[in-house]
Amino acid sequence: MLDRSVLDLDLYVGISGGAFVASLLAAGVSPREMYDEATCRTQTPFGVATVPIYRLGVSALLKRSLRAPRLLREALMAALNTEGRTFSDVALSVLELLPPGLMDTSGVQEFLHGVFRSRLGGDGFDDLKRPLFVVAVDLDSGEAVAFGGKGWRHVPVSRAVQASTALPGLYQPVRIDGRDYVDGGVKKTAHINLAIKNGADLVICVNPIVPFLNDTTSGPLRGHLSNRGLTWVLDQVMRIMLHGRMQYGLERYRREHPEVDIVVIEPSRDDTRMFSYNIMRYDARRTVAEHGYRSAIASLRRHRARHRALFARHGIKMRDPARLPVAPAEHPHRSTLARTLDSSLDRLDSRLRLR
């Protein structure tokens, strides 16, 4: 699309699931290679043996369950002694038995550690080919931390990404240097300020989470979102909150930094298929990757005149998105080395054709 490779960009900022992608980009992995690895059915993506990315937190659940007899006994005694508690309070006491997260993200750390060790020889921020900031939130203080920044470069990249993807409630907090960290999106949806503070005058923000515009009368879902249960309601509410905060932040950044151009790439709000899949589900990666590509191309086609003029201000040529295929052709090379070499040749060919 552009006459640039991932290594031509000055720096990357990753939050939540985006931290996973940003870390690979900063390591020099091209979007094409990521797409190939996500859509091909291989047991060794990026040359690393697959591990369960998200694991059920059985040990934490068992540990919490040991408290059940005492907790229930105390709650029942309080209710029977008419201390102002009812049996509904007893039922609510069961919630205290839940662990801090139903699943843990240790698989994220293990997988990325293997990728970085294999491709870069190390798992540190200094091993990356481009600067990277990974944002997570300190659970006990509520403050955001930018791993990769001053004072935080000692943390392994894979560990930082693990912390940034720990969505509260679903995934367990990640302990680093004696502090617990959760998803970086809890504090702020898009930490564009990190890029601006580090000298960026062109920011490309990829946001996959937008509220779904549901037509309750003639839409494909045929009714209200609430008819589909709690998970659909919670998903939509999360999308509304995250997207609303991001829009507020974008308005502020554009007002305070008119010299900075910000390009936002996100799905259409009536994209039923993208809304139907949890982007954090590993088993949905093929469908999400294929549909995400088509969605991005459609967005670029809709706004091509504006994007072309904006990129031109920064000396970047943009190919006509109308000439791009609806879906990338299946990659002919299956080995990691061959795909990486082919990706490099593609970038070289793109530059030569744009001159």
mmCIF file of C-alpha atoms in Angstrom:
data_model
loop_
_atom_site.group_PDB
_atom_site.id
_atom_site.type_symbol
_atom_site.label_atom_id
_atom_site.label_comp_id
_atom_site.label_asym_id
_atom_site.label_seq_id
_atom_site.Cartn_x
_atom_site.Cartn_y
_atom_site.Cartn_z
ATOM 1 C CA MET A 1 0.000 0.000 0.000
ATOM 2 C CA LEU A 2 2.782 2.441 0.960
ATOM 3 C CA ASP A 3 6.346 2.740 -0.292
ATOM 4 C CA ARG A 4 7.568 1.873 3.182
ATOM 5 C CA SER A 5 8.375 -1.250 5.167
ATOM 6 C CA VAL A 6 7.725 -1.823 8.858
ATOM 7 C CA LEU A 7 11.334 -0.834 9.557
ATOM 8 C CA ASP A 8 10.850 2.563 7.928
ATOM 9 C CA LEU A 9 8.481 3.587 10.709
ATOM 10 C CA ASP A 10 10.261 5.287 13.597
ATOM 11 C CA LEU A 11 8.552 3.640 16.562
ATOM 12 C CA TYR A 12 5.613 1.546 17.708
ATOM 13 C CA VAL A 13 3.161 1.825 20.594
ATOM 14 C CA GLY A 14 1.135 -1.227 21.582
ATOM 15 C CA ILE A 15 -1.821 -1.548 23.933
ATOM 16 C CA SER A 16 -3.746 -4.704 24.822
ATOM 17 C CA GLY A 17 -3.980 -7.076 21.840
ATOM 18 C CA GLY A 18 -2.270 -4.408 19.757
ATOM 19 C CA ALA A 19 0.842 -4.849 21.893
ATOM 20 C CA PHE A 20 1.180 -8.380 20.512
ATOM 21 C CA VAL A 21 1.125 -7.087 16.930
ATOM 22 C CA ALA A 22 3.272 -4.017 17.644
ATOM 23 C CA SER A 23 5.985 -6.130 19.254
ATOM 24 C CA LEU A 24 6.238 -8.281 16.132
ATOM 25 C CA LEU A 25 6.350 -5.201 13.892
ATOM 26 C CA ALA A 26 9.128 -3.705 16.018
ATOM 27 C CA ALA A 27 10.984 -6.998 15.602
ATOM 28 C CA GLY A 28 10.840 -6.557 11.828
ATOM 29 C CA VAL A 29 8.023 -9.003 11.091
ATOM 30 C CA SER A 30 5.995 -7.696 8.155
ATOM 31 C CA PRO A 31 2.181 -7.572 8.143
ATOM 32 C CA ARG A 32 2.239 -9.979 5.202
ATOM 33 C CA GLU A 33 4.217 -12.526 7.181
ATOM 34 C CA MET A 34 1.860 -12.150 10.143
ATOM 35 C CA TYR A 35 -1.112 -12.629 7.841
ATOM 36 C CA ASP A 36 0.444 -15.756 6.349
ATOM 37 C CA GLU A 37 1.187 -17.228 9.754
ATOM 38 C CA ALA A 38 -2.324 -16.433 11.015
ATOM 39 C CA THR A 39 -4.101 -17.943 8.024
ATOM 40 C CA CYS A 40 -1.978 -21.004 7.329
ATOM 41 C CA ARG A 41 -2.545 -24.113 9.404
ATOM 42 C CA THR A 42 0.922 -24.716 10.777
ATOM 43 C CA GLN A 43 2.139 -26.100 14.075
ATOM 44 C CA THR A 44 5.198 -23.843 14.037
ATOM 45 C CA PRO A 45 4.166 -20.215 13.358
ATOM 46 C CA PHE A 46 7.255 -18.012 12.915
ATOM 47 C CA GLY A 47 9.297 -21.181 13.304
ATOM 48 C CA VAL A 48 8.266 -21.600 16.946
ATOM 49 C CA ALA A 49 6.274 -24.524 18.306
ATOM 50 C CA THR A 50 2.749 -23.460 19.205
ATOM 51 C CA VAL A 51 1.655 -23.249 22.819
ATOM 52 C CA PRO A 52 -1.806 -22.517 24.234
ATOM 53 C CA ILE A 53 -1.899 -18.723 24.158
ATOM 54 C CA TYR A 54 -4.550 -18.479 26.868
ATOM 55 C CA ARG A 55 -4.834 -21.063 29.622
ATOM 56 C CA LEU A 56 -7.510 -21.709 32.187
ATOM 57 C CA GLY A 57 -6.273 -20.500 35.575
ATOM 58 C CA VAL A 58 -6.886 -23.819 37.313
ATOM 59 C CA SER A 59 -4.314 -23.335 40.070
ATOM 60 C CA ALA A 60 -5.709 -19.939 41.071
ATOM 61 C CA LEU A 61 -9.251 -21.315 41.027
ATOM 62 C CA LEU A 62 -8.307 -24.256 43.248
ATOM 63 C CA LYS A 63 -6.442 -21.987 45.630
ATOM 64 C CA ARG A 64 -9.456 -19.714 46.013
ATOM 65 C CA SER A 65 -11.809 -22.670 46.447
ATOM 66 C CA LEU A 66 -9.983 -23.634 49.651
ATOM 67 C CA ARG A 67 -11.609 -20.603 51.237
ATOM 68 C CA ALA A 68 -15.122 -21.791 50.372
ATOM 69 C CA PRO A 69 -16.014 -23.674 53.586
ATOM 70 C CA ARG A 70 -14.976 -20.836 55.900
ATOM 71 C CA LEU A 71 -16.486 -18.087 53.749
ATOM 72 C CA LEU A 72 -19.849 -19.827 53.360
ATOM 73 C CA ARG A 73 -19.979 -20.767 57.043
ATOM 74 C CA GLU A 74 -19.396 -17.165 58.111
ATOM 75 C CA ALA A 75 -21.985 -15.869 55.641
ATOM 76 C CA LEU A 76 -24.612 -18.387 56.772
ATOM 77 C CA MET A 77 -23.982 -17.685 60.441
ATOM 78 C CA ALA A 78 -24.342 -13.956 59.833
ATOM 79 C CA ALA A 79 -27.633 -14.477 57.990
ATOM 80 C CA LEU A 80 -29.063 -16.841 60.616
ATOM 81 C CA ASN A 81 -28.059 -14.509 63.435
ATOM 82 C CA THR A 82 -30.021 -11.698 61.746
ATOM 83 C CA GLU A 83 -27.001 -9.438 61.502
ATOM 84 C CA GLY A 84 -28.587 -7.559 58.655
ATOM 85 C CA ARG A 85 -27.550 -10.079 56.022
ATOM 86 C CA THR A 86 -29.936 -12.088 53.881
ATOM 87 C CA PHE A 87 -29.537 -15.299 51.959
ATOM 88 C CA SER A 88 -29.042 -13.222 48.803
ATOM 89 C CA ASP A 89 -25.988 -11.770 50.557
ATOM 90 C CA VAL A 90 -24.803 -15.332 51.089
ATOM 91 C CA ALA A 91 -25.125 -15.984 47.379
ATOM 92 C CA LEU A 92 -23.129 -12.851 46.599
ATOM 93 C CA SER A 93 -20.401 -14.048 48.947
ATOM 94 C CA VAL A 94 -19.692 -16.810 46.460
ATOM 95 C CA LEU A 95 -18.281 -14.149 44.111
ATOM 96 C CA GLU A 96 -15.424 -13.668 46.560
ATOM 97 C CA LEU A 97 -14.307 -17.180 45.685
ATOM 98 C CA LEU A 98 -13.600 -16.217 42.088
ATOM 99 C CA PRO A 99 -9.899 -15.842 41.209
ATOM 100 C CA PRO A 100 -8.519 -12.492 39.969
ATOM 101 C CA GLY A 101 -8.895 -13.834 36.435
ATOM 102 C CA LEU A 102 -10.391 -16.929 34.866
ATOM 103 C CA MET A 103 -7.439 -17.449 32.534
ATOM 104 C CA ASP A 104 -3.762 -16.582 32.477
ATOM 105 C CA THR A 105 -1.715 -15.187 29.617
ATOM 106 C CA SER A 106 1.512 -17.069 30.260
ATOM 107 C CA GLY A 107 1.195 -18.619 26.805
ATOM 108 C CA VAL A 108 1.543 -15.153 25.257
ATOM 109 C CA GLN A 109 4.840 -14.664 27.049
ATOM 110 C CA GLU A 110 6.165 -18.117 26.161
ATOM 111 C CA PHE A 111 5.267 -17.832 22.492
ATOM 112 C CA LEU A 112 6.687 -14.335 21.977
ATOM 113 C CA HIS A 113 9.801 -15.191 23.970
ATOM 114 C CA GLY A 114 10.428 -18.043 21.546
ATOM 115 C CA VAL A 115 9.843 -15.822 18.508
ATOM 116 C CA PHE A 116 12.168 -13.067 19.715
ATOM 117 C CA ARG A 117 14.891 -15.489 20.761
ATOM 118 C CA SER A 118 14.678 -17.208 17.387
ATOM 119 C CA ARG A 119 14.628 -14.080 15.225
ATOM 120 C CA LEU A 120 16.532 -11.520 17.280
ATOM 121 C CA GLY A 121 18.644 -13.575 19.643
ATOM 122 C CA GLY A 122 17.051 -11.925 22.664
ATOM 123 C CA ASP A 123 13.818 -10.835 24.311
ATOM 124 C CA GLY A 124 14.811 -7.339 25.381
ATOM 125 C CA PHE A 125 13.692 -3.945 24.140
ATOM 126 C CA ASP A 126 17.270 -3.311 23.035
ATOM 127 C CA ASP A 127 17.086 -6.402 20.817
ATOM 128 C CA LEU A 128 14.216 -4.985 18.754
ATOM 129 C CA LYS A 129 14.836 -3.356 15.388
ATOM 130 C CA ARG A 130 12.657 -0.359 16.210
ATOM 131 C CA PRO A 131 11.704 1.406 19.462
ATOM 132 C CA LEU A 132 8.611 -0.014 21.119
ATOM 133 C CA PHE A 133 6.416 1.145 23.983
ATOM 134 C CA VAL A 134 4.056 -1.375 25.552
ATOM 135 C CA VAL A 135 1.468 0.105 27.898
ATOM 136 C CA ALA A 136 -0.006 -1.660 30.925
ATOM 137 C CA VAL A 137 -1.770 -0.358 34.022
ATOM 138 C CA ASP A 138 -0.586 -0.855 37.600
ATOM 139 C CA LEU A 139 -3.609 -2.424 39.288
ATOM 140 C CA ASP A 140 -2.810 -1.122 42.782
ATOM 141 C CA SER A 141 -1.991 2.469 41.835
ATOM 142 C CA GLY A 142 -4.100 2.928 38.701
ATOM 143 C CA GLU A 143 -1.139 4.444 36.863
ATOM 144 C CA ALA A 144 -0.177 3.573 33.305
ATOM 145 C CA VAL A 145 3.347 2.311 32.688
ATOM 146 C CA ALA A 146 5.116 2.379 29.328
ATOM 147 C CA PHE A 147 7.427 -0.629 29.204
ATOM 148 C CA GLY A 148 10.290 0.139 26.875
ATOM 149 C CA GLY A 149 10.515 3.680 28.205
ATOM 150 C CA LYS A 150 12.964 5.116 30.706
ATOM 151 C CA GLY A 151 13.217 2.939 33.792
ATOM 152 C CA TRP A 152 11.303 0.050 32.218
ATOM 153 C CA ARG A 153 13.625 -1.262 29.527
ATOM 154 C CA HIS A 154 14.839 -4.105 31.745
ATOM 155 C CA VAL A 155 11.490 -5.903 31.468
ATOM 156 C CA PRO A 156 11.446 -8.585 28.730
ATOM 157 C CA VAL A 157 9.291 -7.582 25.764
ATOM 158 C CA SER A 158 7.276 -10.794 25.967
ATOM 159 C CA ARG A 159 6.521 -10.156 29.643
ATOM 160 C CA ALA A 160 5.442 -6.581 28.935
ATOM 161 C CA VAL A 161 3.074 -7.768 26.203
ATOM 162 C CA GLN A 162 1.683 -10.407 28.546
ATOM 163 C CA ALA A 163 0.851 -7.673 31.060
ATOM 164 C CA SER A 164 -0.690 -5.379 28.457
ATOM 165 C CA THR A 165 -3.038 -8.114 27.216
ATOM 166 C CA ALA A 166 -4.319 -9.080 30.687
ATOM 167 C CA LEU A 167 -7.936 -7.936 30.340
ATOM 168 C CA PRO A 168 -9.307 -7.620 33.912
ATOM 169 C CA GLY A 169 -11.729 -10.304 34.999
ATOM 170 C CA LEU A 170 -11.023 -12.563 32.068
ATOM 171 C CA TYR A 171 -7.239 -12.778 32.433
ATOM 172 C CA GLN A 172 -5.174 -12.758 35.606
ATOM 173 C CA PRO A 173 -3.002 -9.722 36.409
ATOM 174 C CA VAL A 174 0.681 -10.127 35.587
ATOM 175 C CA ARG A 175 3.200 -9.481 38.349
ATOM 176 C CA ILE A 176 6.358 -7.613 37.351
ATOM 177 C CA ASP A 177 8.893 -6.356 39.889
ATOM 178 C CA GLY A 178 6.416 -6.945 42.706
ATOM 179 C CA ARG A 179 3.570 -4.997 41.065
ATOM 180 C CA ASP A 180 0.421 -6.327 39.383
ATOM 181 C CA TYR A 181 -0.386 -5.104 35.876
ATOM 182 C CA VAL A 182 -3.493 -5.358 33.719
ATOM 183 C CA ASP A 183 -4.586 -4.449 30.194
ATOM 184 C CA GLY A 184 -3.177 -1.144 28.947
ATOM 185 C CA GLY A 185 -6.565 -0.126 27.571
ATOM 186 C CA VAL A 186 -8.009 0.225 31.075
ATOM 187 C CA LYS A 187 -6.486 3.684 31.523
ATOM 188 C CA LYS A 188 -6.632 5.002 27.968
ATOM 189 C CA THR A 189 -7.716 3.446 24.680
ATOM 190 C CA ALA A 190 -4.933 4.778 22.455
ATOM 191 C CA HIS A 191 -1.736 6.157 23.982
ATOM 192 C CA ILE A 192 -0.940 8.325 20.965
ATOM 193 C CA ASN A 193 0.734 10.817 23.274
ATOM 194 C CA LEU A 194 3.690 8.435 23.606
ATOM 195 C CA ALA A 195 4.332 8.629 19.870
ATOM 196 C CA ILE A 196 3.946 12.417 19.839
ATOM 197 C CA LYS A 197 6.278 12.873 22.815
ATOM 198 C CA ASN A 198 8.893 10.863 20.957
ATOM 199 C CA GLY A 199 8.784 13.092 17.896
ATOM 200 C CA ALA A 200 6.155 11.518 15.649
ATOM 201 C CA ASP A 201 4.536 13.909 13.170
ATOM 202 C CA LEU A 202 2.547 11.151 11.454
ATOM 203 C CA VAL A 203 0.684 8.595 13.572
ATOM 204 C CA ILE A 204 -1.113 5.585 12.097
ATOM 205 C CA CYS A 205 -3.600 4.234 14.633
ATOM 206 C CA VAL A 206 -5.141 0.812 13.991
ATOM 207 C CA ASN A 207 -8.270 0.381 16.088
ATOM 208 C CA PRO A 208 -10.213 -2.883 15.645
ATOM 209 C CA ILE A 209 -12.828 -2.125 18.307
ATOM 210 C CA VAL A 210 -15.819 0.027 17.366
ATOM 211 C CA PRO A 211 -19.411 -0.070 18.658
ATOM 212 C CA PHE A 212 -21.702 -2.146 16.499
ATOM 213 C CA LEU A 213 -24.468 -0.188 14.787
ATOM 214 C CA ASN A 214 -27.341 -2.628 15.157
ATOM 215 C CA ASP A 215 -30.473 -2.157 13.087
ATOM 216 C CA THR A 216 -33.057 -3.781 15.351
ATOM 217 C CA THR A 217 -35.754 -3.908 12.665
ATOM 218 C CA SER A 218 -34.094 -5.080 9.467
ATOM 219 C CA GLY A 219 -30.496 -5.811 10.461
ATOM 220 C CA PRO A 220 -28.836 -9.230 10.164
ATOM 221 C CA LEU A 221 -29.138 -9.897 13.908
ATOM 222 C CA ARG A 222 -32.929 -9.536 13.727
ATOM 223 C CA GLY A 223 -33.529 -7.830 17.036
ATOM 224 C CA HIS A 224 -31.862 -6.222 20.015
ATOM 225 C CA LEU A 225 -28.373 -7.136 21.181
ATOM 226 C CA SER A 226 -29.783 -7.856 24.634
ATOM 227 C CA ASN A 227 -31.747 -10.748 23.142
ATOM 228 C CA ARG A 228 -28.445 -12.557 22.594
ATOM 229 C CA GLY A 229 -27.382 -12.613 26.214
ATOM 230 C CA LEU A 230 -24.908 -11.146 28.655
ATOM 231 C CA THR A 231 -21.739 -11.620 26.605
ATOM 232 C CA TRP A 232 -23.138 -9.586 23.705
ATOM 233 C CA VAL A 233 -24.244 -6.814 26.054
ATOM 234 C CA LEU A 234 -20.871 -6.655 27.808
ATOM 235 C CA ASP A 235 -19.003 -6.732 24.505
ATOM 236 C CA GLN A 236 -21.015 -3.826 23.112
ATOM 237 C CA VAL A 237 -20.687 -1.809 26.330
ATOM 238 C CA MET A 238 -16.914 -2.296 26.284
ATOM 239 C CA ARG A 239 -16.785 -1.184 22.654
ATOM 240 C CA ILE A 240 -18.829 1.930 23.417
ATOM 241 C CA MET A 241 -16.582 2.926 26.321
ATOM 242 C CA LEU A 242 -13.285 2.260 24.550
ATOM 243 C CA HIS A 243 -14.302 3.944 21.316
ATOM 244 C CA GLY A 244 -15.789 6.943 23.094
ATOM 245 C CA ARG A 245 -12.583 7.497 25.050
ATOM 246 C CA MET A 246 -10.507 7.147 21.915
ATOM 247 C CA GLN A 247 -12.595 9.710 20.034
ATOM 248 C CA TYR A 248 -12.221 12.146 22.913
ATOM 249 C CA GLY A 249 -8.471 11.580 22.953
ATOM 250 C CA LEU A 250 -8.161 12.063 19.193
ATOM 251 C CA GLU A 251 -10.001 15.372 19.365
ATOM 252 C CA ARG A 252 -7.681 16.516 22.125
ATOM 253 C CA TYR A 253 -4.487 15.442 20.352
ATOM 254 C CA ARG A 254 -5.548 17.109 17.110
ATOM 255 C CA ARG A 255 -6.412 20.297 18.961
ATOM 256 C CA GLU A 256 -3.207 20.405 21.008
ATOM 257 C CA HIS A 257 -0.904 19.144 18.240
ATOM 258 C CA PRO A 258 -2.158 20.480 14.895
ATOM 259 C CA GLU A 259 1.286 19.776 13.440
ATOM 260 C CA VAL A 260 0.726 16.016 13.874
ATOM 261 C CA ASP A 261 -1.311 14.048 11.334
ATOM 262 C CA ILE A 262 -3.248 11.097 12.751
ATOM 263 C CA VAL A 263 -4.646 8.378 10.496
ATOM 264 C CA VAL A 264 -7.178 6.024 12.073
ATOM 265 C CA ILE A 265 -7.950 2.690 10.435
ATOM 266 C CA GLU A 266 -10.935 0.874 11.897
ATOM 267 C CA PRO A 267 -13.821 -1.360 10.790
ATOM 268 C CA SER A 268 -17.169 -0.084 9.655
ATOM 269 C CA ARG A 269 -19.694 0.118 12.493
ATOM 270 C CA ASP A 270 -22.154 -2.112 10.639
ATOM 271 C CA ASP A 271 -19.581 -4.877 10.164
ATOM 272 C CA THR A 272 -21.549 -7.777 11.611
ATOM 273 C CA ARG A 273 -18.884 -10.367 10.967
ATOM 274 C CA MET A 274 -16.124 -8.512 12.787
ATOM 275 C CA PHE A 275 -18.451 -7.856 15.705
ATOM 276 C CA SER A 276 -19.355 -11.543 15.945
ATOM 277 C CA TYR A 277 -15.786 -12.619 16.731
ATOM 278 C CA ASN A 278 -13.789 -11.918 19.851
ATOM 279 C CA ILE A 279 -10.485 -10.614 18.493
ATOM 280 C CA MET A 280 -8.688 -12.159 21.478
ATOM 281 C CA ARG A 281 -9.815 -15.668 20.500
ATOM 282 C CA TYR A 282 -6.840 -17.531 19.094
ATOM 283 C CA ASP A 283 -8.969 -20.080 17.246
ATOM 284 C CA ALA A 284 -10.664 -17.256 15.317
ATOM 285 C CA ARG A 285 -7.378 -15.840 14.042
ATOM 286 C CA ARG A 286 -7.822 -17.047 10.462
ATOM 287 C CA THR A 287 -11.306 -15.603 10.063
ATOM 288 C CA VAL A 288 -10.380 -12.342 11.786
ATOM 289 C CA ALA A 289 -7.194 -11.934 9.714
ATOM 290 C CA GLU A 290 -8.937 -12.558 6.403
ATOM 291 C CA HIS A 291 -11.892 -10.347 7.188
ATOM 292 C CA GLY A 292 -9.667 -7.696 8.778
ATOM 293 C CA TYR A 293 -7.703 -7.409 5.538
ATOM 294 C CA ARG A 294 -10.868 -6.943 3.500
ATOM 295 C CA SER A 295 -12.224 -4.438 6.003
ATOM 296 C CA ALA A 296 -9.003 -2.386 5.938
ATOM 297 C CA ILE A 297 -8.936 -2.326 2.140
ATOM 298 C CA ALA A 298 -12.565 -1.186 2.071
ATOM 299 C CA SER A 299 -11.777 1.621 4.524
ATOM 300 C CA LEU A 300 -8.767 2.771 2.506
ATOM 301 C CA ARG A 301 -10.839 2.780 -0.663
ATOM 302 C CA ARG A 302 -13.510 4.943 0.955
ATOM 303 C CA HIS A 303 -10.986 7.521 2.139
ATOM 304 C CA ARG A 304 -8.274 7.148 -0.496
ATOM 305 C CA ALA A 305 -8.262 10.789 -1.639
ATOM 306 C CA ARG A 306 -7.847 12.093 1.900
ATOM 307 C CA HIS A 307 -5.226 9.495 2.821
ATOM 308 C CA ARG A 308 -3.236 10.036 -0.374
ATOM 309 C CA ALA A 309 -3.019 13.782 0.258
ATOM 310 C CA LEU A 310 -2.110 13.280 3.906
ATOM 311 C CA PHE A 311 0.650 10.764 3.211
ATOM 312 C CA ALA A 312 1.998 12.964 0.420
ATOM 313 C CA ARG A 313 2.640 15.726 2.965
ATOM 314 C CA HIS A 314 5.113 13.349 4.599
ATOM 315 C CA GLY A 315 6.764 12.273 1.368
ATOM 316 C CA ILE A 316 5.011 8.904 1.283
ATOM 317 C CA LYS A 317 3.465 7.575 -1.902
ATOM 318 C CA MET A 318 0.260 5.594 -1.659
ATOM 319 C CA ARG A 319 -0.829 3.058 -4.219
ATOM 320 C CA ASP A 320 -4.398 3.061 -5.441
ATOM 321 C CA PRO A 321 -6.295 0.735 -3.046
ATOM 322 C CA ALA A 322 -8.780 0.009 -5.840
ATOM 323 C CA ARG A 323 -6.037 -1.991 -7.553
ATOM 324 C CA LEU A 324 -5.389 -4.192 -4.551
ATOM 325 C CA PRO A 325 -6.940 -7.678 -4.478
ATOM 326 C CA VAL A 326 -9.960 -8.234 -2.277
ATOM 327 C CA ALA A 327 -7.904 -10.890 -0.484
ATOM 328 C CA PRO A 328 -4.175 -11.628 -0.713
ATOM 329 C CA ALA A 329 -3.224 -14.593 -2.837
ATOM 330 C CA GLU A 330 -2.179 -17.609 -0.819
ATOM 331 C CA HIS A 331 1.522 -17.462 -0.188
ATOM 332 C CA PRO A 332 3.391 -19.985 -2.356
ATOM 333 C CA HIS A 333 6.226 -20.462 0.133
ATOM 334 C CA ARG A 334 5.515 -22.345 3.323
ATOM 335 C CA SER A 335 8.806 -22.197 5.232
ATOM 336 C CA THR A 336 9.420 -19.241 7.543
ATOM 337 C CA LEU A 337 12.734 -18.367 5.890
ATOM 338 C CA ALA A 338 11.234 -18.465 2.398
ATOM 339 C CA ARG A 339 8.257 -16.332 3.402
ATOM 340 C CA THR A 340 10.507 -13.766 5.087
ATOM 341 C CA LEU A 341 12.727 -13.533 1.998
ATOM 342 C CA ASP A 342 9.707 -13.269 -0.276
ATOM 343 C CA SER A 343 8.263 -10.500 1.896
ATOM 344 C CA SER A 344 11.514 -8.538 1.589
ATOM 345 C CA LEU A 345 11.458 -8.928 -2.188
ATOM 346 C CA ASP A 346 7.848 -7.736 -2.270
ATOM 347 C CA ARG A 347 8.822 -4.541 -0.449
ATOM 348 C CA LEU A 348 11.736 -3.960 -2.816
ATOM 349 C CA ASP A 349 9.501 -4.491 -5.836
ATOM 350 C CA SER A 350 6.926 -2.083 -4.406
ATOM 351 C CA ARG A 351 9.527 0.648 -4.001
ATOM 352 C CA LEU A 352 10.870 0.200 -7.513
ATOM 353 C CA ARG A 353 7.391 0.419 -9.041
ATOM 354 C CA LEU A 354 6.541 3.575 -7.095
ATOM 355 C CA ARG A 355 9.602 5.490 -8.280
#
